[in-house]
Amino acid sequence: GAVVSQHPSRVICKSGTSVKIECRSLDFQATTMFWYRQFPKQSLMLMATSNEGSKATYEQGVEKDKFLINHASLTLSTLTVTSAHPEDSSFYICSARMADAYEQYFGPGTRLTVT
Amino acid sequence: DQQVKQNSPSLSVQEGRISILNCDYTNSMFDYFLWYKKYPAEGPTFLISISSIKDKNEDGRFTVFLNKSAKHLSLHIVPSQPGDSAVYFCAARRNTGNQFYFGTGTSLTVIP
């Protein structure tokens, strides 16, 4: 149980375009979803926290207009990287948490490459 | 500012022996800790957790120890198996929020 999927697993896009990444909890309802970014050989950095039906809370230094997060249902959250630039190239990972639980269950990640 | 530190980037252990992965933290407000295991190009997988009210939690071959006074936790894997080879992250949560702070990971290699 507690499976989280992400789509796509890899995406290559041109500079200036927008990319949408989906995160789904497959067998549980996720009241809270988190989006992380990981640079090579570095730890996961939390970008934002989203609760179903409300606006996402962004961490300091994360541009909310650039990284649009929508948590429209208890099983789906999306991250849209708008006007992507090469420096946005990274590994993006989502996680999901059930109500009244501490553990976060992670998706497999999405490798974004902006050319 | 790295509040959770894993000072050993890598560790090699012989199959059957004990693997000990260490994690140090700086914030005394952390009250919940987790260990995750991560294979290349995959998301982290939850392994084991411990609350600050405990000093030990055991699950099969995995045991996590917490020393609050030293702000240190460790993950023991015994006996180690080749399939345990992965990157292990520790994470800590502050008692006033949702955010988990992750360490930089330790790459464990179990040699057959």
Coordinates of C-alpha atoms in Angstrom, one line a residue:
Chain A
G1 CA 0.0 0.0 0.0
A2 CA 0.8 3.7 0.1
V3 CA 2.0 4.0 -3.6
V4 CA 2.7 7.3 -5.1
S5 CA 3.2 7.7 -8.9
Q6 CA 4.6 10.6 -10.9
H7 CA 4.3 11.3 -14.5
P8 CA 6.3 11.8 -16.6
S9 CA 9.4 10.1 -15.3
R10 CA 11.6 12.1 -17.7
V11 CA 10.9 15.2 -19.7
I12 CA 13.1 17.3 -22.0
C13 CA 11.8 20.7 -23.0
K14 CA 13.0 23.8 -24.7
S15 CA 13.8 27.0 -22.8
G16 CA 10.7 29.2 -22.4
T17 CA 8.2 26.5 -22.5
S18 CA 6.1 25.2 -19.6
V19 CA 6.1 21.6 -18.2
K20 CA 3.5 20.0 -16.0
I21 CA 4.4 17.1 -13.6
E22 CA 1.6 15.0 -12.0
C23 CA 1.8 13.3 -8.7
R24 CA -0.9 10.8 -7.7
S25 CA -1.5 8.8 -4.6
L26 CA -2.8 5.5 -6.0
D27 CA -4.2 3.7 -3.0
F28 CA -4.8 6.3 -0.3
Q29 CA -6.2 9.8 0.1
A30 CA -3.4 12.4 0.5
T31 CA -4.6 15.3 2.5
T32 CA -1.1 16.9 2.1
M33 CA 1.3 16.7 -0.8
F34 CA 4.9 18.0 -0.9
W35 CA 7.1 18.9 -3.8
Y36 CA 10.9 18.5 -3.5
R37 CA 13.8 19.3 -5.7
Q38 CA 17.1 17.4 -5.6
F39 CA 20.4 18.6 -7.2
P40 CA 23.1 16.0 -7.7
K41 CA 24.7 14.8 -4.5
Q42 CA 22.6 17.1 -2.4
S43 CA 19.7 16.5 -0.1
L44 CA 16.0 16.9 -1.0
M45 CA 14.9 20.5 -0.7
L46 CA 11.3 21.2 0.0
M47 CA 9.8 23.6 -2.5
A48 CA 6.2 23.7 -1.3
T49 CA 3.5 22.1 0.7
S50 CA -0.1 21.8 -0.6
N51 CA -3.3 20.8 1.1
E52 CA -6.2 19.6 -0.9
G53 CA -8.4 22.4 -1.9
S54 CA -6.2 25.2 -0.7
K55 CA -3.3 27.3 -1.9
A56 CA 0.2 25.8 -1.7
T57 CA 2.6 27.1 0.9
Y58 CA 6.0 27.9 -0.7
E59 CA 9.3 27.7 1.0
Q60 CA 11.5 30.8 1.1
G61 CA 13.3 31.4 -2.1
V62 CA 10.9 29.4 -4.3
E63 CA 9.1 31.5 -6.9
K64 CA 5.4 30.8 -6.7
D65 CA 4.7 32.3 -10.1
K66 CA 7.3 30.1 -11.6
F67 CA 6.4 26.8 -9.9
L68 CA 2.6 26.6 -10.0
I69 CA 1.2 23.9 -7.7
N70 CA -2.4 22.7 -7.8
H71 CA -3.8 20.1 -5.4
A72 CA -7.3 19.7 -6.9
S73 CA -8.2 16.4 -5.3
L74 CA -7.2 14.0 -2.6
T75 CA -5.2 11.9 -5.0
L76 CA -3.7 14.4 -7.4
S77 CA -1.3 17.3 -7.2
T78 CA 0.4 19.0 -10.2
L79 CA 3.6 21.1 -10.4
T80 CA 3.9 23.3 -13.5
V81 CA 7.3 24.8 -14.2
T82 CA 6.5 27.9 -16.2
S83 CA 8.8 29.5 -18.7
A84 CA 11.5 26.9 -17.9
H85 CA 15.2 27.8 -18.1
P86 CA 18.2 25.5 -18.1
E87 CA 18.8 26.2 -14.4
D88 CA 15.4 24.6 -13.7
S89 CA 16.8 21.3 -14.8
S90 CA 16.7 19.0 -11.8
F91 CA 15.1 16.0 -10.3
Y92 CA 11.6 16.8 -8.9
I93 CA 10.0 14.5 -6.4
C94 CA 6.6 14.6 -4.8
S95 CA 5.4 13.0 -1.6
A96 CA 2.1 12.4 -0.1
R97 CA 0.8 12.1 3.4
M98 CA -2.4 10.8 4.9
A99 CA -4.4 12.7 7.4
D100 CA -3.0 12.4 11.0
A101 CA 0.1 10.6 9.8
Y102 CA 3.8 11.6 9.9
E103 CA 5.2 9.4 7.2
Q104 CA 5.5 10.8 3.7
Y105 CA 5.4 8.4 0.7
F106 CA 7.4 9.5 -2.2
G107 CA 6.9 9.2 -5.9
P108 CA 9.6 7.9 -8.2
G109 CA 10.6 11.4 -9.3
T110 CA 10.7 13.3 -12.6
R111 CA 14.0 14.2 -14.3
L112 CA 13.5 17.6 -16.0
T113 CA 16.0 18.7 -18.6
V114 CA 15.6 22.2 -20.1
T115 CA 17.6 22.8 -23.3
Chain B
D1 CA 22.1 26.0 6.8
Q2 CA 22.1 22.2 6.9
Q3 CA 20.2 21.3 10.0
V4 CA 20.4 17.5 9.4
K5 CA 23.8 16.2 8.6
Q6 CA 25.1 12.8 7.4
N7 CA 28.8 13.2 7.6
S8 CA 29.7 9.9 5.8
P9 CA 28.9 10.2 2.1
S10 CA 29.6 6.5 1.7
L11 CA 30.0 3.2 3.6
S12 CA 31.0 -0.3 2.5
V13 CA 30.1 -3.3 4.5
Q14 CA 30.6 -7.1 4.0
E15 CA 27.4 -9.1 3.6
G16 CA 26.2 -10.5 6.9
R17 CA 27.9 -7.8 9.0
I18 CA 26.2 -4.8 10.6
S19 CA 25.8 -1.5 8.8
I20 CA 25.6 1.6 10.9
L21 CA 24.5 4.8 9.3
N22 CA 24.8 8.0 11.3
C23 CA 22.9 11.3 11.3
D24 CA 23.3 14.4 13.4
Y25 CA 20.9 17.3 13.8
T26 CA 21.2 20.8 15.2
N27 CA 17.6 21.8 16.0
S28 CA 16.3 20.7 19.4
M29 CA 12.8 21.4 18.2
F30 CA 12.9 18.3 16.0
D31 CA 10.5 15.7 17.4
Y32 CA 10.1 13.0 14.7
F33 CA 12.7 11.3 12.6
L34 CA 12.6 9.0 9.6
W35 CA 15.0 7.0 7.5
Y36 CA 14.5 6.6 3.8
K37 CA 16.2 4.4 1.3
K38 CA 16.7 5.5 -2.3
Y39 CA 17.8 3.7 -5.4
P40 CA 19.1 5.6 -8.4
A41 CA 16.4 7.4 -10.5
E42 CA 13.7 6.4 -8.0
G43 CA 12.0 8.3 -5.2
P44 CA 12.9 7.6 -1.6
T45 CA 11.2 4.7 0.2
F46 CA 10.2 5.0 3.8
L47 CA 12.1 2.6 6.0
I48 CA 11.6 3.3 9.7
S49 CA 10.8 6.1 12.0
I50 CA 11.2 7.2 15.6
S51 CA 9.5 9.7 17.8
S52 CA 11.5 11.9 20.2
I53 CA 9.8 10.2 23.1
K54 CA 11.6 6.9 22.3
D55 CA 15.3 6.1 22.1
K56 CA 14.9 2.9 20.0
N57 CA 12.6 1.5 17.4
E58 CA 13.1 -1.9 15.7
D59 CA 11.6 -3.3 12.6
G60 CA 13.1 -6.6 11.4
R61 CA 16.7 -6.1 10.4
F62 CA 16.4 -2.4 10.9
T63 CA 16.8 -0.6 14.2
V64 CA 16.9 3.2 14.7
F65 CA 18.5 4.6 17.8
L66 CA 18.0 8.2 19.0
N67 CA 20.2 10.0 21.4
K68 CA 18.5 13.3 22.1
S69 CA 21.2 14.8 24.3
A70 CA 23.8 14.3 21.6
K71 CA 21.3 15.2 18.8
H72 CA 22.3 12.0 17.1
L73 CA 20.5 9.1 15.5
S74 CA 21.7 6.0 13.8
L75 CA 20.3 3.3 11.7
H76 CA 21.5 -0.3 12.2
I77 CA 21.0 -2.9 9.6
V78 CA 21.9 -6.4 10.6
P79 CA 22.6 -8.6 8.9
S80 CA 23.4 -6.5 5.9
Q81 CA 22.4 -7.9 2.5
P82 CA 23.5 -6.9 -1.0
G83 CA 20.0 -5.6 -1.7
D84 CA 20.5 -3.1 1.0
S85 CA 22.9 -1.2 -1.2
A86 CA 21.3 2.2 -1.8
V87 CA 21.5 5.8 -0.6
Y88 CA 20.0 6.3 2.9
F89 CA 18.6 9.6 4.0
C90 CA 17.6 10.6 7.4
A91 CA 15.0 13.3 7.9
A92 CA 13.7 15.3 10.8
R93 CA 10.5 17.1 11.5
R94 CA 10.1 20.2 13.7
N95 CA 7.3 20.0 16.2
T96 CA 5.7 23.1 14.8
G97 CA 5.2 22.3 11.2
N98 CA 5.0 19.9 8.3
Q99 CA 8.4 20.3 6.9
F100 CA 11.0 17.5 7.0
Y101 CA 14.6 18.4 6.8
F102 CA 16.7 15.9 4.9
G103 CA 20.4 15.0 5.3
T104 CA 22.6 14.7 2.2
G105 CA 22.5 10.9 2.3
T106 CA 24.9 8.0 2.8
S107 CA 25.6 5.6 0.0
L108 CA 25.7 2.1 1.4
T109 CA 27.4 -0.7 -0.5
V110 CA 27.0 -4.2 0.8
I111 CA 29.7 -6.5 -0.6
P112 CA 28.7 -10.1 -1.3

